Short mmCIF file of C-alpha atoms in Angstrom, two decimals:
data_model
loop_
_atom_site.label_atom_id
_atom_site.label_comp_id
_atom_site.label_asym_id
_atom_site.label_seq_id
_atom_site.Cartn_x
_atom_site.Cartn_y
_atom_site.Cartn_z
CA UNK A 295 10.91 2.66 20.19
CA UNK A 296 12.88 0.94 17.78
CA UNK A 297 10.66 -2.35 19.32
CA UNK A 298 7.29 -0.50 18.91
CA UNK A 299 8.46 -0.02 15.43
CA UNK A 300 8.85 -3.91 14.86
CA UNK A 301 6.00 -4.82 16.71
CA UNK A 302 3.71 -2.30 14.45
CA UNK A 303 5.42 -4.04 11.43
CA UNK A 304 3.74 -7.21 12.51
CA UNK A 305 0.20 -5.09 11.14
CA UNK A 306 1.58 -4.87 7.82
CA UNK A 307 -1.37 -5.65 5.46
CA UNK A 308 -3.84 -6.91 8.34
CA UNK A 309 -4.62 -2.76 9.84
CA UNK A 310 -5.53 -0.52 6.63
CA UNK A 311 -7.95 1.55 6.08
CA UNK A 312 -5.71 1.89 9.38
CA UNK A 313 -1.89 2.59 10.28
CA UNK A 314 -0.04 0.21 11.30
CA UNK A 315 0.83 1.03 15.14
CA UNK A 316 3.15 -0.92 17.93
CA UNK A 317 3.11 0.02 21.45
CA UNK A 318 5.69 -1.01 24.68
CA UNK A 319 5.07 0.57 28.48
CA UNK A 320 8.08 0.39 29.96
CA UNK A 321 8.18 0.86 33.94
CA UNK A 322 11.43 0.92 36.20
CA UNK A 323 13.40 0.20 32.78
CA UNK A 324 11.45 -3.07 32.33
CA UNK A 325 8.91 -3.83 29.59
CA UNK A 326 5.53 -4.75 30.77
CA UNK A 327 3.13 -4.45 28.24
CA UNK A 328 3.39 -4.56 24.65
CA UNK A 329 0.42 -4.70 21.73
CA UNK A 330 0.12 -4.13 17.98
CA UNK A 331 -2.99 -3.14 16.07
CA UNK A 332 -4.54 -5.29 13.44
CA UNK A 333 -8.13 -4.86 11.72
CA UNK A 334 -9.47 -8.33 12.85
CA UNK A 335 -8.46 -7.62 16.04
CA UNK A 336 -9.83 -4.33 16.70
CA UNK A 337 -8.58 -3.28 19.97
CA UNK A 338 -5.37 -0.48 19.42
CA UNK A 339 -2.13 -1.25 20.10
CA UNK A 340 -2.13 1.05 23.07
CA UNK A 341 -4.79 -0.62 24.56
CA UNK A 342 -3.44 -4.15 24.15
CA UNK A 343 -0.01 -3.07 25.51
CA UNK A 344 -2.38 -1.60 29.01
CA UNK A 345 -4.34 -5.23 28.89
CA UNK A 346 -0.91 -6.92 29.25
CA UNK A 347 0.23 -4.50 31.59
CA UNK A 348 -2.60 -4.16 34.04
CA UNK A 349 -1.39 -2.05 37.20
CA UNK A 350 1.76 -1.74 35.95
CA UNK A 351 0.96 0.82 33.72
CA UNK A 352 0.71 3.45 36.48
CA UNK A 353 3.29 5.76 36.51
CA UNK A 354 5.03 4.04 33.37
CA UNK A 355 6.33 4.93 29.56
CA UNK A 356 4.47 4.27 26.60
CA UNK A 357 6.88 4.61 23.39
CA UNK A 358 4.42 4.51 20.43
CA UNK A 359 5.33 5.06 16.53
CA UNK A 360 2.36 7.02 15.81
CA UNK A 361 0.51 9.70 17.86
CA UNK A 362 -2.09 7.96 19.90
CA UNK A 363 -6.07 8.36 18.65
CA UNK A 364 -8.04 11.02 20.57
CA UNK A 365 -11.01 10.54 18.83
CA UNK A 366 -14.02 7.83 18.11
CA UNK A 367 -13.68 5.61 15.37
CA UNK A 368 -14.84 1.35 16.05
CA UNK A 369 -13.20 1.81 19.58
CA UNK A 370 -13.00 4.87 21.88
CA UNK A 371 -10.23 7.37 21.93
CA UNK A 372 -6.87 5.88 23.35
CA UNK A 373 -5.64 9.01 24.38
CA UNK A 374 -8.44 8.75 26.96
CA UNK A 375 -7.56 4.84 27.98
CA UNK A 376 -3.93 6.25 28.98
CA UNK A 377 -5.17 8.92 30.79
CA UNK A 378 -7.23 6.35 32.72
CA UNK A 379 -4.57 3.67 33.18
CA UNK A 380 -2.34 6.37 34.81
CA UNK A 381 0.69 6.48 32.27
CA UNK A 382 3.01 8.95 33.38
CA UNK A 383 4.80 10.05 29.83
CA UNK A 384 3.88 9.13 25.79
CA UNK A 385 7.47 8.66 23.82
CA UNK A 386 6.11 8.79 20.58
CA UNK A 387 7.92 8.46 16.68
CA UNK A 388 5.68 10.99 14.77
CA UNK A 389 1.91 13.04 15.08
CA UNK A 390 -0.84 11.41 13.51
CA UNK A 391 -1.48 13.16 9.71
CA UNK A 392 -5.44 12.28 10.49
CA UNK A 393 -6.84 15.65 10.11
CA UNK A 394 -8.98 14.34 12.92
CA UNK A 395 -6.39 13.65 15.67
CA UNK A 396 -3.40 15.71 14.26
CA UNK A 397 -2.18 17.01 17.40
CA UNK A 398 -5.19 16.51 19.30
CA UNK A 399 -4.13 13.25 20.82
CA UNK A 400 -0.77 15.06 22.32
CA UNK A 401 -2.74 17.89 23.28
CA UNK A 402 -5.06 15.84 25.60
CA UNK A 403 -2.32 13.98 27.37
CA UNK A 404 -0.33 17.13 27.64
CA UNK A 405 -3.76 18.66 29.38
CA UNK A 406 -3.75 15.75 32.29
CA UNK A 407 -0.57 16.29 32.91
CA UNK A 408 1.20 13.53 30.96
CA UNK A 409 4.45 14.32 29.53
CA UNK A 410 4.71 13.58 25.25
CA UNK A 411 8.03 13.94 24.37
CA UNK A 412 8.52 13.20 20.76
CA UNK A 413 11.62 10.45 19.50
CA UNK A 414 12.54 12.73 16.35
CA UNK A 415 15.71 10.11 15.29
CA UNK A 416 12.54 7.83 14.26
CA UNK A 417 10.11 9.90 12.02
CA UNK A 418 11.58 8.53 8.95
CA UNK A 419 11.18 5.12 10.30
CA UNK A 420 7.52 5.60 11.49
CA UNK A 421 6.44 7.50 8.16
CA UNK A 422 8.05 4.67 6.04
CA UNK A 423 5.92 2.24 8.28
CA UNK A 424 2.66 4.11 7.43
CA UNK A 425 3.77 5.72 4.12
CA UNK A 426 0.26 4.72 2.07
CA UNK A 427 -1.92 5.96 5.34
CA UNK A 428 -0.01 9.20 5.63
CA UNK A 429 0.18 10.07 2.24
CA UNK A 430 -3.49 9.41 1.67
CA UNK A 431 -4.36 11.46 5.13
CA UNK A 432 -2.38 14.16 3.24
CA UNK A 433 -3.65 14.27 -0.41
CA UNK A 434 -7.13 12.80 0.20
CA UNK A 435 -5.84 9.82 -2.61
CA UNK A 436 -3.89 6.45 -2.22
CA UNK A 437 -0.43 6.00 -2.79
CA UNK A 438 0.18 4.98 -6.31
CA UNK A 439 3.00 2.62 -6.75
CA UNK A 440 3.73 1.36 -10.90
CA UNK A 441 5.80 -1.64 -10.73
CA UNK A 442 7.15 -3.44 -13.10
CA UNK A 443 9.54 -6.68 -14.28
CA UNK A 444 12.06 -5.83 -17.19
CA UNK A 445 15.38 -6.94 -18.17
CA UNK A 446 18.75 -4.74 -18.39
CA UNK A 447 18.05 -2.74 -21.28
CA UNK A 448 14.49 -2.09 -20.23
CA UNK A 449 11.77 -4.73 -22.32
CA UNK A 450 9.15 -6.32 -20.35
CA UNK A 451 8.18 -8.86 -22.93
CA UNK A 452 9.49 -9.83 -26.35
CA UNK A 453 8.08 -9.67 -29.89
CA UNK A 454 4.47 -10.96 -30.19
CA UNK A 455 3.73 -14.11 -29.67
CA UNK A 456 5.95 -14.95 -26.67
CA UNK A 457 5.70 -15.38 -23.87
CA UNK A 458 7.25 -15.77 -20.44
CA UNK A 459 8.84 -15.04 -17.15
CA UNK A 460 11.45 -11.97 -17.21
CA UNK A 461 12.29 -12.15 -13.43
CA UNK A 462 13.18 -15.13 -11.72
CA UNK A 463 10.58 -17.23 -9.20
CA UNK A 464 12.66 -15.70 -6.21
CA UNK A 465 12.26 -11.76 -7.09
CA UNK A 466 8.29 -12.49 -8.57
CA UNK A 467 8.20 -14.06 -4.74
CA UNK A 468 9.83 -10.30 -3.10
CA UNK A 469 7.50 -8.32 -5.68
CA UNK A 470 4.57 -10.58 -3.89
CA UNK A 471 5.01 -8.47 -0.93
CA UNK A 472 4.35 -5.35 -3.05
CA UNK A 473 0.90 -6.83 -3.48
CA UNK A 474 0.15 -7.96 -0.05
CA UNK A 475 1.37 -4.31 1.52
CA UNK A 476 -1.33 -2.71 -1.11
CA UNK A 477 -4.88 -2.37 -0.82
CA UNK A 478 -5.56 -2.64 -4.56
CA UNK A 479 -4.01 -3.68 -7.61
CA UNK A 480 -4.62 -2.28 -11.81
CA UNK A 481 -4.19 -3.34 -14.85
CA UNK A 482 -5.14 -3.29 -18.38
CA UNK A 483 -7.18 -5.10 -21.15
CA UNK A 484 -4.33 -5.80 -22.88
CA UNK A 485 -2.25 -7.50 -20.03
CA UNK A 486 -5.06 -9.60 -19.60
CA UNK A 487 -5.73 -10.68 -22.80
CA UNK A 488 -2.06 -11.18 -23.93
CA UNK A 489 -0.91 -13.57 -19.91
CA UNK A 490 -4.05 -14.43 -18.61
CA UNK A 491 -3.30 -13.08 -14.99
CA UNK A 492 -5.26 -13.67 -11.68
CA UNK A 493 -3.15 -10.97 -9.80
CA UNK A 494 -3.97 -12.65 -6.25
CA UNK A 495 -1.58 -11.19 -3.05
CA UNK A 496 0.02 -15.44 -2.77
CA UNK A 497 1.93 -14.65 0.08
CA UNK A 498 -0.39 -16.64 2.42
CA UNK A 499 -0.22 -13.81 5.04
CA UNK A 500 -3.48 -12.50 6.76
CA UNK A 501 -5.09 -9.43 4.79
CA UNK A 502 -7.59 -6.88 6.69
CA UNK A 503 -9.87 -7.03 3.24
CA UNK A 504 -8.66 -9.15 -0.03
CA UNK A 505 -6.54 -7.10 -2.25
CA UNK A 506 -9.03 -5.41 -5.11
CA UNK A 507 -8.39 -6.28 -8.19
CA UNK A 508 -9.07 -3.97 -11.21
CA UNK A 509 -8.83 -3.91 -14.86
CA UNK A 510 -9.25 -0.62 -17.60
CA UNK A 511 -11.52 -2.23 -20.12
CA UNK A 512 -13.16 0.43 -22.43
CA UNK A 513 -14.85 -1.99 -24.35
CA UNK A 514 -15.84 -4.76 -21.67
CA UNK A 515 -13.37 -7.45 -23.78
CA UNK A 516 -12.36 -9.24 -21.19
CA UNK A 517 -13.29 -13.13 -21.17
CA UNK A 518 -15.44 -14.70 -19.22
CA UNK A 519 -13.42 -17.55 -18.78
CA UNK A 520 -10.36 -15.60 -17.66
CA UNK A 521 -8.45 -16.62 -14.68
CA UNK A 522 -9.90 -13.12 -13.16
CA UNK A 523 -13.44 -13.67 -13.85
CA UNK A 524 -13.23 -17.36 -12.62
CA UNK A 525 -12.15 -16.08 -9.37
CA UNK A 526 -13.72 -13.21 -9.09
CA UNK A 527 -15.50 -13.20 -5.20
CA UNK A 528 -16.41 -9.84 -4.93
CA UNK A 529 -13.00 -8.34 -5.46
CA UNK A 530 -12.85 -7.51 -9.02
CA UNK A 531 -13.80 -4.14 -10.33
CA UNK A 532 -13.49 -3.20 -14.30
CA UNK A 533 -13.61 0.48 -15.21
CA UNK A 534 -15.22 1.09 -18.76
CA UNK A 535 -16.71 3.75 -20.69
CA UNK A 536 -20.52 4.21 -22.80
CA UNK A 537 -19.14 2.35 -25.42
CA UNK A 538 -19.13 -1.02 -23.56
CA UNK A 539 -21.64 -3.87 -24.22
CA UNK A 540 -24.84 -3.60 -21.83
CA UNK A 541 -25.53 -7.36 -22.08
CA UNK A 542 -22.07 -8.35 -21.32
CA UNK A 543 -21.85 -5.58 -18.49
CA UNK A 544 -25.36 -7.39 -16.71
CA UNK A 545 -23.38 -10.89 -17.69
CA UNK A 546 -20.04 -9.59 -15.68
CA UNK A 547 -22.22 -8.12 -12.99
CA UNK A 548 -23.83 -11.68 -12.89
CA UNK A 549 -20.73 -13.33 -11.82
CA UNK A 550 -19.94 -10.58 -9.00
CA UNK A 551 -18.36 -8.31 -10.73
CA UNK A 552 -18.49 -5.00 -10.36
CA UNK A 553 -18.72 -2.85 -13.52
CA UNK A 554 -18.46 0.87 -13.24
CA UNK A 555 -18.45 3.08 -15.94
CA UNK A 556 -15.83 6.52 -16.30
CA UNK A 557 -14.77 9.02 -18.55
CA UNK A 558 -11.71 6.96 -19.53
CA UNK A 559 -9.23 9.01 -17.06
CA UNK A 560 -7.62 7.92 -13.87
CA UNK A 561 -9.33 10.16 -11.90
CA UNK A 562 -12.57 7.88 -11.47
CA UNK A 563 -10.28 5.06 -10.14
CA UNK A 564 -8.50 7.33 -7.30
CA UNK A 565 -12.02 8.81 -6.50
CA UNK A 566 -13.50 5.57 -6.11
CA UNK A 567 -10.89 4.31 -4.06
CA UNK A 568 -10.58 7.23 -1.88
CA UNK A 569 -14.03 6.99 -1.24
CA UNK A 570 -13.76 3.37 -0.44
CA UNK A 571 -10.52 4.02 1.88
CA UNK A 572 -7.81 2.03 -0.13
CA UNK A 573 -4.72 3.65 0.76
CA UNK A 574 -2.61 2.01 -1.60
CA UNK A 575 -2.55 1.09 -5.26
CA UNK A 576 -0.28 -1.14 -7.35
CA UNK A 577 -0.19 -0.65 -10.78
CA UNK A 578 1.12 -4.25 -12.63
CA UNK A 579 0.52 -3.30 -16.38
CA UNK A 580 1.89 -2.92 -20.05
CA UNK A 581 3.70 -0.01 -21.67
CA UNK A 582 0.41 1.89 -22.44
CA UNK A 583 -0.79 1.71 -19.28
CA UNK A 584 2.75 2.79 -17.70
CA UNK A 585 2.81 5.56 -20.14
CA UNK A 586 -0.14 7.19 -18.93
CA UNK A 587 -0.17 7.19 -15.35
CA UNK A 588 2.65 8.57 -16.13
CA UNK A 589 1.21 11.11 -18.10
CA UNK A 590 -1.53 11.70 -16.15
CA UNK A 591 0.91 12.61 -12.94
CA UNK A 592 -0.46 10.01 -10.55
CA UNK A 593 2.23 7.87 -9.98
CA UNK A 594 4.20 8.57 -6.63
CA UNK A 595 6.82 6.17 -6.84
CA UNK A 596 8.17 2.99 -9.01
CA UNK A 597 9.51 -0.46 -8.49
CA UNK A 598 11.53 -1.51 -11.37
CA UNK A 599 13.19 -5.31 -11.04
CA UNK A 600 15.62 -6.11 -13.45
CA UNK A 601 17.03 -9.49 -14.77
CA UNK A 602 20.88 -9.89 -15.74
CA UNK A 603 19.33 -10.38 -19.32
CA UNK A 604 19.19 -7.93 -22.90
CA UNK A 605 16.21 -8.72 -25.33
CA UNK A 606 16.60 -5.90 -27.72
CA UNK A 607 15.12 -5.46 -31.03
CA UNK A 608 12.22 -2.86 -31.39
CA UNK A 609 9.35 -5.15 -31.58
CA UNK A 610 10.20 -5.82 -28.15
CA UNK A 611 7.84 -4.08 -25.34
CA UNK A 612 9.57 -1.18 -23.11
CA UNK A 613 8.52 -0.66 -19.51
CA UNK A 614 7.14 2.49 -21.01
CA UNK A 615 4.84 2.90 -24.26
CA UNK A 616 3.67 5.82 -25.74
CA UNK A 617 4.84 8.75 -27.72
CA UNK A 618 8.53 9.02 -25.42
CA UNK A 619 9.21 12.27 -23.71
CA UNK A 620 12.13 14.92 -24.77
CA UNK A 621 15.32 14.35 -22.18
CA UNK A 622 14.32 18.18 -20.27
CA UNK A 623 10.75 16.84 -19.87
CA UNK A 624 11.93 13.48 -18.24
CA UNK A 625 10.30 12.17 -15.48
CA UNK A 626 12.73 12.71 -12.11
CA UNK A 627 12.87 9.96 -9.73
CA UNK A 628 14.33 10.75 -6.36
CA UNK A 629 14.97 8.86 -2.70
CA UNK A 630 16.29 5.83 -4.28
CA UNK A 631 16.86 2.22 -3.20
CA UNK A 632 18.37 -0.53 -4.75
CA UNK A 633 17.21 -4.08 -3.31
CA UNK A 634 19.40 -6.60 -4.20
CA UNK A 635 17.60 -10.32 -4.97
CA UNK A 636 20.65 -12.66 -5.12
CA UNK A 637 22.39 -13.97 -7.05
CA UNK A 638 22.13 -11.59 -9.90
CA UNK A 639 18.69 -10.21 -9.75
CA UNK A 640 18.15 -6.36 -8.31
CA UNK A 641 15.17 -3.49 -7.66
CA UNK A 642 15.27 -0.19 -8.19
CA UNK A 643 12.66 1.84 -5.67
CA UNK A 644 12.33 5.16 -6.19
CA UNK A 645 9.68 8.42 -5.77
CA UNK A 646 8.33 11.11 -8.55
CA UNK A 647 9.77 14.35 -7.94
CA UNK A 648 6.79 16.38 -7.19
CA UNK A 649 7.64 20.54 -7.95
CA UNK A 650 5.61 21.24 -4.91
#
């Protein structure tokens, strides 16, 4: 299992709008087919772990971190390729949260006689793996991560009128692979017009779809010669409102750009993505923007990196704008991680705490 697990790992940013999945058939305690799922690819892991093991597959073990498909998406169920190839039992980490498989995969090996025996010491593993497909399956909206680059006493930029890195090259390069695990990536006016960003996934790794880029703009004032605009290739979206410009909203929509108008709340954004099938959105912004997504309850978890480094003074910008909240209406963070980023440099990952 615990190779499965790896192998499905190997997906990471190349499967959504589907899980990541690894498969192994093991036969007379030898491994004789293994297979991962990307999108480019197509073909399911389970059915490139039966390609490498041909015959061998009859009467063998498949250990699989996800509950195997029984229904028709681009390829055919594999719960139906298994049943073909003869595999005698299905090892697997955790059920599909597809509303369309949910149990159904099991139940059709079960009803040919294959034995499914679930590996409960790996859920947590398996659910980590998939955590932006399984929590969209679940809510019907992607996984909303806020991240964010401050130093020990909490600023993410000084006074006005300066500028420059908080974090050093090394953790900007680990907060990289933030971007390339998510589907899509926000931010606001103002973080574009005060650094200019292009917000690209740099990692160099193989993407199913390039990583959607989109900016709050009520007022369409972003520039046209921005970084973002100048490479813009169909992967920049800006949410604005009536008030914005018509002719610079055709001149936008010129370039590629898609311009789509909302009522100003968050809601429009998770809709469109849901519809769209983006499991997972970063949010890389300023303290107003923070502040409400915060507000607005549709953050699920953080990823705060810190530099060994104190700015203070109050013109400097907190991680977190707004109004502040009273210390009983705080927002509770739970399941937390520290990641250290040597020498000195550390993260802090941690989830919302929902009250249902």
């Amino acid at each position: 299992m615990q190779m499965a697990l790896t192998l499905a790992r190997q997906g990471e940013g190349r499967t959504s709008p589907n899980p990541a999945v690894g498969a192994v058939i093991v036969r007379d305690e030898r491994v004789v087919g293994r297979g991962f799922h990307t999108w480019a690819r197509v073909r399911h892991a389970e059915i490139e772990a039966l390609a490498e093991a041909g015959e061998a597959a009859r009467g063998a073990t498949l250990y699989i971190n996800l509950e195997p498909c029984s229904h028709r998406g681009r390829t055919g169920p594999c719960a139906d390729a298994l049943i073909e190839a003869g595999i005698a039992r299905v090892v697997a980490a955790m059920q599909d949260p597809n509303p369309e498989v949910s149990g159904r995969g099991f139940e059709r090996l079960r009803s040919a006689g294959i034995e499914v025996e679930m590996a409960g010491e790996f859920e947590i593993q398996a659910e980590l793996l998939n955590e932006p497909f399984a929590h969209s399956m679940r809510t019907g909206r992607p996984l909303v991560t806020m991240k964010s680059a401050m130093t020990l006493d909490g600023k993410i930029a000084a006074r006005p009128g300066e500028a420059g890195w908080i974090t050093s090259e090394k953790a900007r390069e680990h907060a990289q692979k933030l971007r390339h695990a998510s589907d899509a990536i926000l931010t606001g006016i103002g973080t574009v017009l005060a650094d200019d960003p292009m917000l690209t996934d740099r990692t160099g790794l193989e993407r199913s779809r390039p990583l959607l880029r989109i900016v709050l703009d009520s007022n369409l004032r972003i520039p046209l010669d921005s970084r973002l605009v100048e490479s813009a290739h169909d992967d920049l979206l800006i949410f604005t409102t009536a008030a914005a410009d018509a002719e610079r909203s055709d001149a936008l929509q010129k370039r590629g750009i898609g311009v789509l108008p909302c009522d100003g709340s968050f809601d429009s954004v998770l809709q469109f993505l849901a519809h769209a099938k983006y499991r997972s959105l970063l949010i890389e912004a300023g303290a107003g923007i923070n502040a409400s997504a915060l507000n607005a309850g549709i953050v699920d978890k953080v990823f705060f990196y810190y530099a060994p480094k104190i700015l203070g003074g109050l013109e400097s910008l907190p991680a977190v704008g707004g109004k502040g909240r009273a210390l009983n209406d705080a927002v509770p963070l739970e399941r937390i991680a520290i990641h250290r980023i040597d020498p000195d440099e550390f993260a802090v990952e941690g989830y919302v705490h929902r009250n249902h």
